[in-house]
Amino acid sequence: MKTIDELLSEGVAGRRVFVRADLNVPLDGTTITDDGRIRAVLPTVKALAEAGARVVVASHLGRPKGAPDPAFSLAPAAARLGELLGADVAFATDTVGESAASAVAGLADGQVAVLENLRFNAGETSKDDAERAAFADRLAALADLYVGDGFGAVHRKHASVYDLPARLPHAAGHLIATEVGVLKKLTEDVRRPYVVALGGAKVSDKLAVIDQLLDRADRILIGGGMAYTFLKAKGHEIGASLLQEDQIPVVREYLERAEKTGVELVLPVDTLVAAEFPDMRTKAPAHPETVAADAIPADRMGLDIGPETRKLYASKLADAATVFWNGPMGVFEHPDYAEGTRAVAQALLDSPGFTVVGGGDSAAAVRTLGFDEQAFGHISTGGGASLEYLEGKTLPGLAALED
């Protein structure tokens, strides 16, 4: 895979470089609530601009239906990118139309333009190869070179991620090179003990990665909503907690497999419960109670790991040489159910090993709960992409960057 450093050494001054970034930031109206993904692509954009390239940045945001939708405009992200660069950034109000052509044509050496949301064009996400190819052809007309740096999208077979690199000389940006390097540390020549903490709502989202980790990890800690399916599979009462009943047979199989192979699969020993889901709008006090994880009352639902589980998980992470964490331990967005996720994040900080926060809600939790991002070994920008890489899948966006 060719890197941006190699591309820069060949000279990019005066050349139009298409950077497929991931500017898929959370918005409250037009206000960005977390600019982590914009900051993550800065090294690549800055390096190209300082080398005299005419930089064309493109990304998706949200899930529009293949047509323009103001709620998903990249205009706020373009403005924030300009603030972080300390330079004016042109913004095209379309992807391959007159505005895009004008914005790119108006670039001088070292300047940057951002195209409107790629998913405003149905060709970006189409499952029809010809439709995607036609959109990729139009994008290719805007550039001379391609740099892939949107790690959060590399697991998608989309026009700007998969088809476009085949039409232009291409290289991996700094972010993708970093992300792949980190993931190799989790899959090749791993330092042990290797401990994985998995949370999130649905166990079905994590089954494939658990399947792989049962052959790689030394310990797997389970939290979040998915933990209750594991507890149910062991025959415990989980009350009204989140349950994916159809996944119980697979979960039982994994529990048996872990016991046979000696992988320590650790479940909560206590949990915070309440009669109803908390009010996420007002964040009003929820007054949860703590109960044993195997005795949740029938009219209560589990919403976070309890204090004894926090201590347990911290002890299981204390001697780790390698840690991967993906998924919150509870409804961390509400202050009454944030302590489980906070405890795991703190345990990663206290760990002497190489710590990786696997993107998505875990990365959001680190920022929301006020942790210093620089204190972690690595915070991924792509939760889904990270998981699919660990599952052993071929990621279309990475395959497209291979020579």
PDB file of N, CA, C and O in Angstrom, residues 20 59-60 117-127 131-132 135-136 139 153 156-163:
ATOM      1  N   ARG A  20     -10.407  11.417   0.320  1.00  0.00           N
ATOM      2  CA  ARG A  20     -11.644  10.834   0.858  1.00  0.00           C
ATOM      3  C   ARG A  20     -11.474  10.780   2.381  1.00  0.00           C
ATOM      4  O   ARG A  20     -10.760   9.958   2.932  1.00  0.00           O
ATOM      5  N   SER A  59     -16.538  13.663   1.719  1.00  0.00           N
ATOM      6  CA  SER A  59     -16.962  12.767   2.796  1.00  0.00           C
ATOM      7  C   SER A  59     -18.465  12.547   2.703  1.00  0.00           C
ATOM      8  O   SER A  59     -19.170  13.217   1.960  1.00  0.00           O
ATOM      9  N   HIS A  60     -18.935  11.609   3.517  1.00  0.00           N
ATOM     10  CA  HIS A  60     -20.373  11.457   3.746  1.00  0.00           C
ATOM     11  C   HIS A  60     -20.687  12.044   5.111  1.00  0.00           C
ATOM     12  O   HIS A  60     -19.778  12.341   5.905  1.00  0.00           O
ATOM     13  N   ASN A 117     -21.976  16.665   0.811  1.00  0.00           N
ATOM     14  CA  ASN A 117     -22.156  15.266   1.220  1.00  0.00           C
ATOM     15  C   ASN A 117     -22.250  14.317   0.026  1.00  0.00           C
ATOM     16  O   ASN A 117     -23.166  14.417  -0.799  1.00  0.00           O
ATOM     17  N   LEU A 118     -21.316  13.375  -0.065  1.00  0.00           N
ATOM     18  CA  LEU A 118     -21.288  12.434  -1.177  1.00  0.00           C
ATOM     19  C   LEU A 118     -22.566  11.607  -1.280  1.00  0.00           C
ATOM     20  O   LEU A 118     -22.965  11.202  -2.376  1.00  0.00           O
ATOM     21  N   ARG A 119     -23.209  11.369  -0.153  1.00  0.00           N
ATOM     22  CA  ARG A 119     -24.419  10.553  -0.169  1.00  0.00           C
ATOM     23  C   ARG A 119     -25.645  11.314  -0.651  1.00  0.00           C
ATOM     24  O   ARG A 119     -26.745  10.761  -0.686  1.00  0.00           O
ATOM     25  N   PHE A 120     -25.470  12.576  -1.039  1.00  0.00           N
ATOM     26  CA  PHE A 120     -26.553  13.296  -1.716  1.00  0.00           C
ATOM     27  C   PHE A 120     -26.700  12.806  -3.151  1.00  0.00           C
ATOM     28  O   PHE A 120     -27.639  13.182  -3.843  1.00  0.00           O
ATOM     29  N   ASN A 121     -25.758  11.981  -3.599  1.00  0.00           N
ATOM     30  CA  ASN A 121     -25.828  11.354  -4.923  1.00  0.00           C
ATOM     31  C   ASN A 121     -26.040   9.857  -4.714  1.00  0.00           C
ATOM     32  O   ASN A 121     -25.250   9.201  -4.033  1.00  0.00           O
ATOM     33  N   ALA A 122     -27.084   9.292  -5.309  1.00  0.00           N
ATOM     34  CA  ALA A 122     -27.417   7.878  -5.106  1.00  0.00           C
ATOM     35  C   ALA A 122     -26.309   6.949  -5.580  1.00  0.00           C
ATOM     36  O   ALA A 122     -26.198   5.811  -5.109  1.00  0.00           O
ATOM     37  N   GLY A 123     -25.465   7.423  -6.499  1.00  0.00           N
ATOM     38  CA  GLY A 123     -24.383   6.578  -6.998  1.00  0.00           C
ATOM     39  C   GLY A 123     -23.333   6.246  -5.959  1.00  0.00           C
ATOM     40  O   GLY A 123     -22.623   5.249  -6.092  1.00  0.00           O
ATOM     41  N   GLU A 124     -23.220   7.051  -4.913  1.00  0.00           N
ATOM     42  CA  GLU A 124     -22.200   6.802  -3.893  1.00  0.00           C
ATOM     43  C   GLU A 124     -22.399   5.460  -3.193  1.00  0.00           C
ATOM     44  O   GLU A 124     -21.451   4.702  -3.008  1.00  0.00           O
ATOM     45  N   THR A 125     -23.622   5.160  -2.804  1.00  0.00           N
ATOM     46  CA  THR A 125     -23.876   3.952  -2.014  1.00  0.00           C
ATOM     47  C   THR A 125     -24.584   2.856  -2.796  1.00  0.00           C
ATOM     48  O   THR A 125     -24.916   1.806  -2.228  1.00  0.00           O
ATOM     49  N   SER A 126     -24.777   3.055  -4.099  1.00  0.00           N
ATOM     50  CA  SER A 126     -25.541   2.098  -4.896  1.00  0.00           C
ATOM     51  C   SER A 126     -24.914   0.704  -4.876  1.00  0.00           C
ATOM     52  O   SER A 126     -23.700   0.544  -4.904  1.00  0.00           O
ATOM     53  N   LYS A 127     -25.772  -0.311  -4.859  1.00  0.00           N
ATOM     54  CA  LYS A 127     -25.298  -1.690  -4.964  1.00  0.00           C
ATOM     55  C   LYS A 127     -25.108  -2.097  -6.426  1.00  0.00           C
ATOM     56  O   LYS A 127     -24.581  -3.168  -6.714  1.00  0.00           O
ATOM     57  N   GLU A 131     -23.878   1.975 -11.696  1.00  0.00           N
ATOM     58  CA  GLU A 131     -24.277   3.267 -11.154  1.00  0.00           C
ATOM     59  C   GLU A 131     -23.163   3.859 -10.289  1.00  0.00           C
ATOM     60  O   GLU A 131     -22.860   5.051 -10.359  1.00  0.00           O
ATOM     61  N   ARG A 132     -22.528   3.001  -9.484  1.00  0.00           N
ATOM     62  CA  ARG A 132     -21.400   3.477  -8.676  1.00  0.00           C
ATOM     63  C   ARG A 132     -20.245   3.919  -9.566  1.00  0.00           C
ATOM     64  O   ARG A 132     -19.617   4.945  -9.335  1.00  0.00           O
ATOM     65  N   PHE A 135     -20.741   7.384 -11.084  1.00  0.00           N
ATOM     66  CA  PHE A 135     -20.484   8.453 -10.126  1.00  0.00           C
ATOM     67  C   PHE A 135     -18.982   8.597  -9.879  1.00  0.00           C
ATOM     68  O   PHE A 135     -18.457   9.712  -9.809  1.00  0.00           O
ATOM     69  N   ALA A 136     -18.278   7.473  -9.783  1.00  0.00           N
ATOM     70  CA  ALA A 136     -16.827   7.509  -9.590  1.00  0.00           C
ATOM     71  C   ALA A 136     -16.136   8.198 -10.767  1.00  0.00           C
ATOM     72  O   ALA A 136     -15.156   8.936 -10.581  1.00  0.00           O
ATOM     73  N   LEU A 139     -16.462  11.907 -10.241  1.00  0.00           N
ATOM     74  CA  LEU A 139     -15.569  12.357  -9.171  1.00  0.00           C
ATOM     75  C   LEU A 139     -14.125  12.392  -9.663  1.00  0.00           C
ATOM     76  O   LEU A 139     -13.365  13.324  -9.355  1.00  0.00           O
ATOM     77  N   ALA A 153     -14.969   4.687   6.868  1.00  0.00           N
ATOM     78  CA  ALA A 153     -15.790   4.235   5.739  1.00  0.00           C
ATOM     79  C   ALA A 153     -15.140   3.114   4.936  1.00  0.00           C
ATOM     80  O   ALA A 153     -15.719   2.666   3.948  1.00  0.00           O
ATOM     81  N   ARG A 156     -16.971  -0.001   3.652  1.00  0.00           N
ATOM     82  CA  ARG A 156     -18.102   0.180   2.745  1.00  0.00           C
ATOM     83  C   ARG A 156     -17.642   0.099   1.286  1.00  0.00           C
ATOM     84  O   ARG A 156     -16.648   0.727   0.911  1.00  0.00           O
ATOM     85  N   LYS A 157     -18.381  -0.623   0.478  1.00  0.00           N
ATOM     86  CA  LYS A 157     -18.078  -0.696  -0.962  1.00  0.00           C
ATOM     87  C   LYS A 157     -18.831   0.433  -1.663  1.00  0.00           C
ATOM     88  O   LYS A 157     -19.794   0.226  -2.386  1.00  0.00           O
ATOM     89  N   HIS A 158     -18.348   1.658  -1.420  1.00  0.00           N
ATOM     90  CA  HIS A 158     -18.977   2.856  -1.967  1.00  0.00           C
ATOM     91  C   HIS A 158     -18.092   3.458  -3.052  1.00  0.00           C
ATOM     92  O   HIS A 158     -16.890   3.185  -3.115  1.00  0.00           O
ATOM     93  N   ALA A 159     -18.709   4.286  -3.887  1.00  0.00           N
ATOM     94  CA  ALA A 159     -18.004   4.805  -5.065  1.00  0.00           C
ATOM     95  C   ALA A 159     -16.725   5.540  -4.705  1.00  0.00           C
ATOM     96  O   ALA A 159     -15.673   5.315  -5.317  1.00  0.00           O
ATOM     97  N   SER A 160     -16.786   6.434  -3.724  1.00  0.00           N
ATOM     98  CA  SER A 160     -15.618   7.243  -3.383  1.00  0.00           C
ATOM     99  C   SER A 160     -14.580   6.468  -2.591  1.00  0.00           C
ATOM    100  O   SER A 160     -13.435   6.914  -2.456  1.00  0.00           O
ATOM    101  N   VAL A 161     -14.980   5.327  -2.065  1.00  0.00           N
ATOM    102  CA  VAL A 161     -14.086   4.517  -1.227  1.00  0.00           C
ATOM    103  C   VAL A 161     -13.455   3.386  -2.023  1.00  0.00           C
ATOM    104  O   VAL A 161     -12.258   3.104  -1.898  1.00  0.00           O
ATOM    105  N   TYR A 162     -14.251   2.741  -2.868  1.00  0.00           N
ATOM    106  CA  TYR A 162     -13.820   1.527  -3.564  1.00  0.00           C
ATOM    107  C   TYR A 162     -13.559   1.732  -5.055  1.00  0.00           C
ATOM    108  O   TYR A 162     -12.550   1.271  -5.589  1.00  0.00           O
ATOM    109  N   ASP A 163     -14.461   2.429  -5.744  1.00  0.00           N
ATOM    110  CA  ASP A 163     -14.361   2.557  -7.203  1.00  0.00           C
ATOM    111  C   ASP A 163     -13.400   3.663  -7.631  1.00  0.00           C
ATOM    112  O   ASP A 163     -12.672   3.510  -8.614  1.00  0.00           O
TER     113      ASP A 163
END
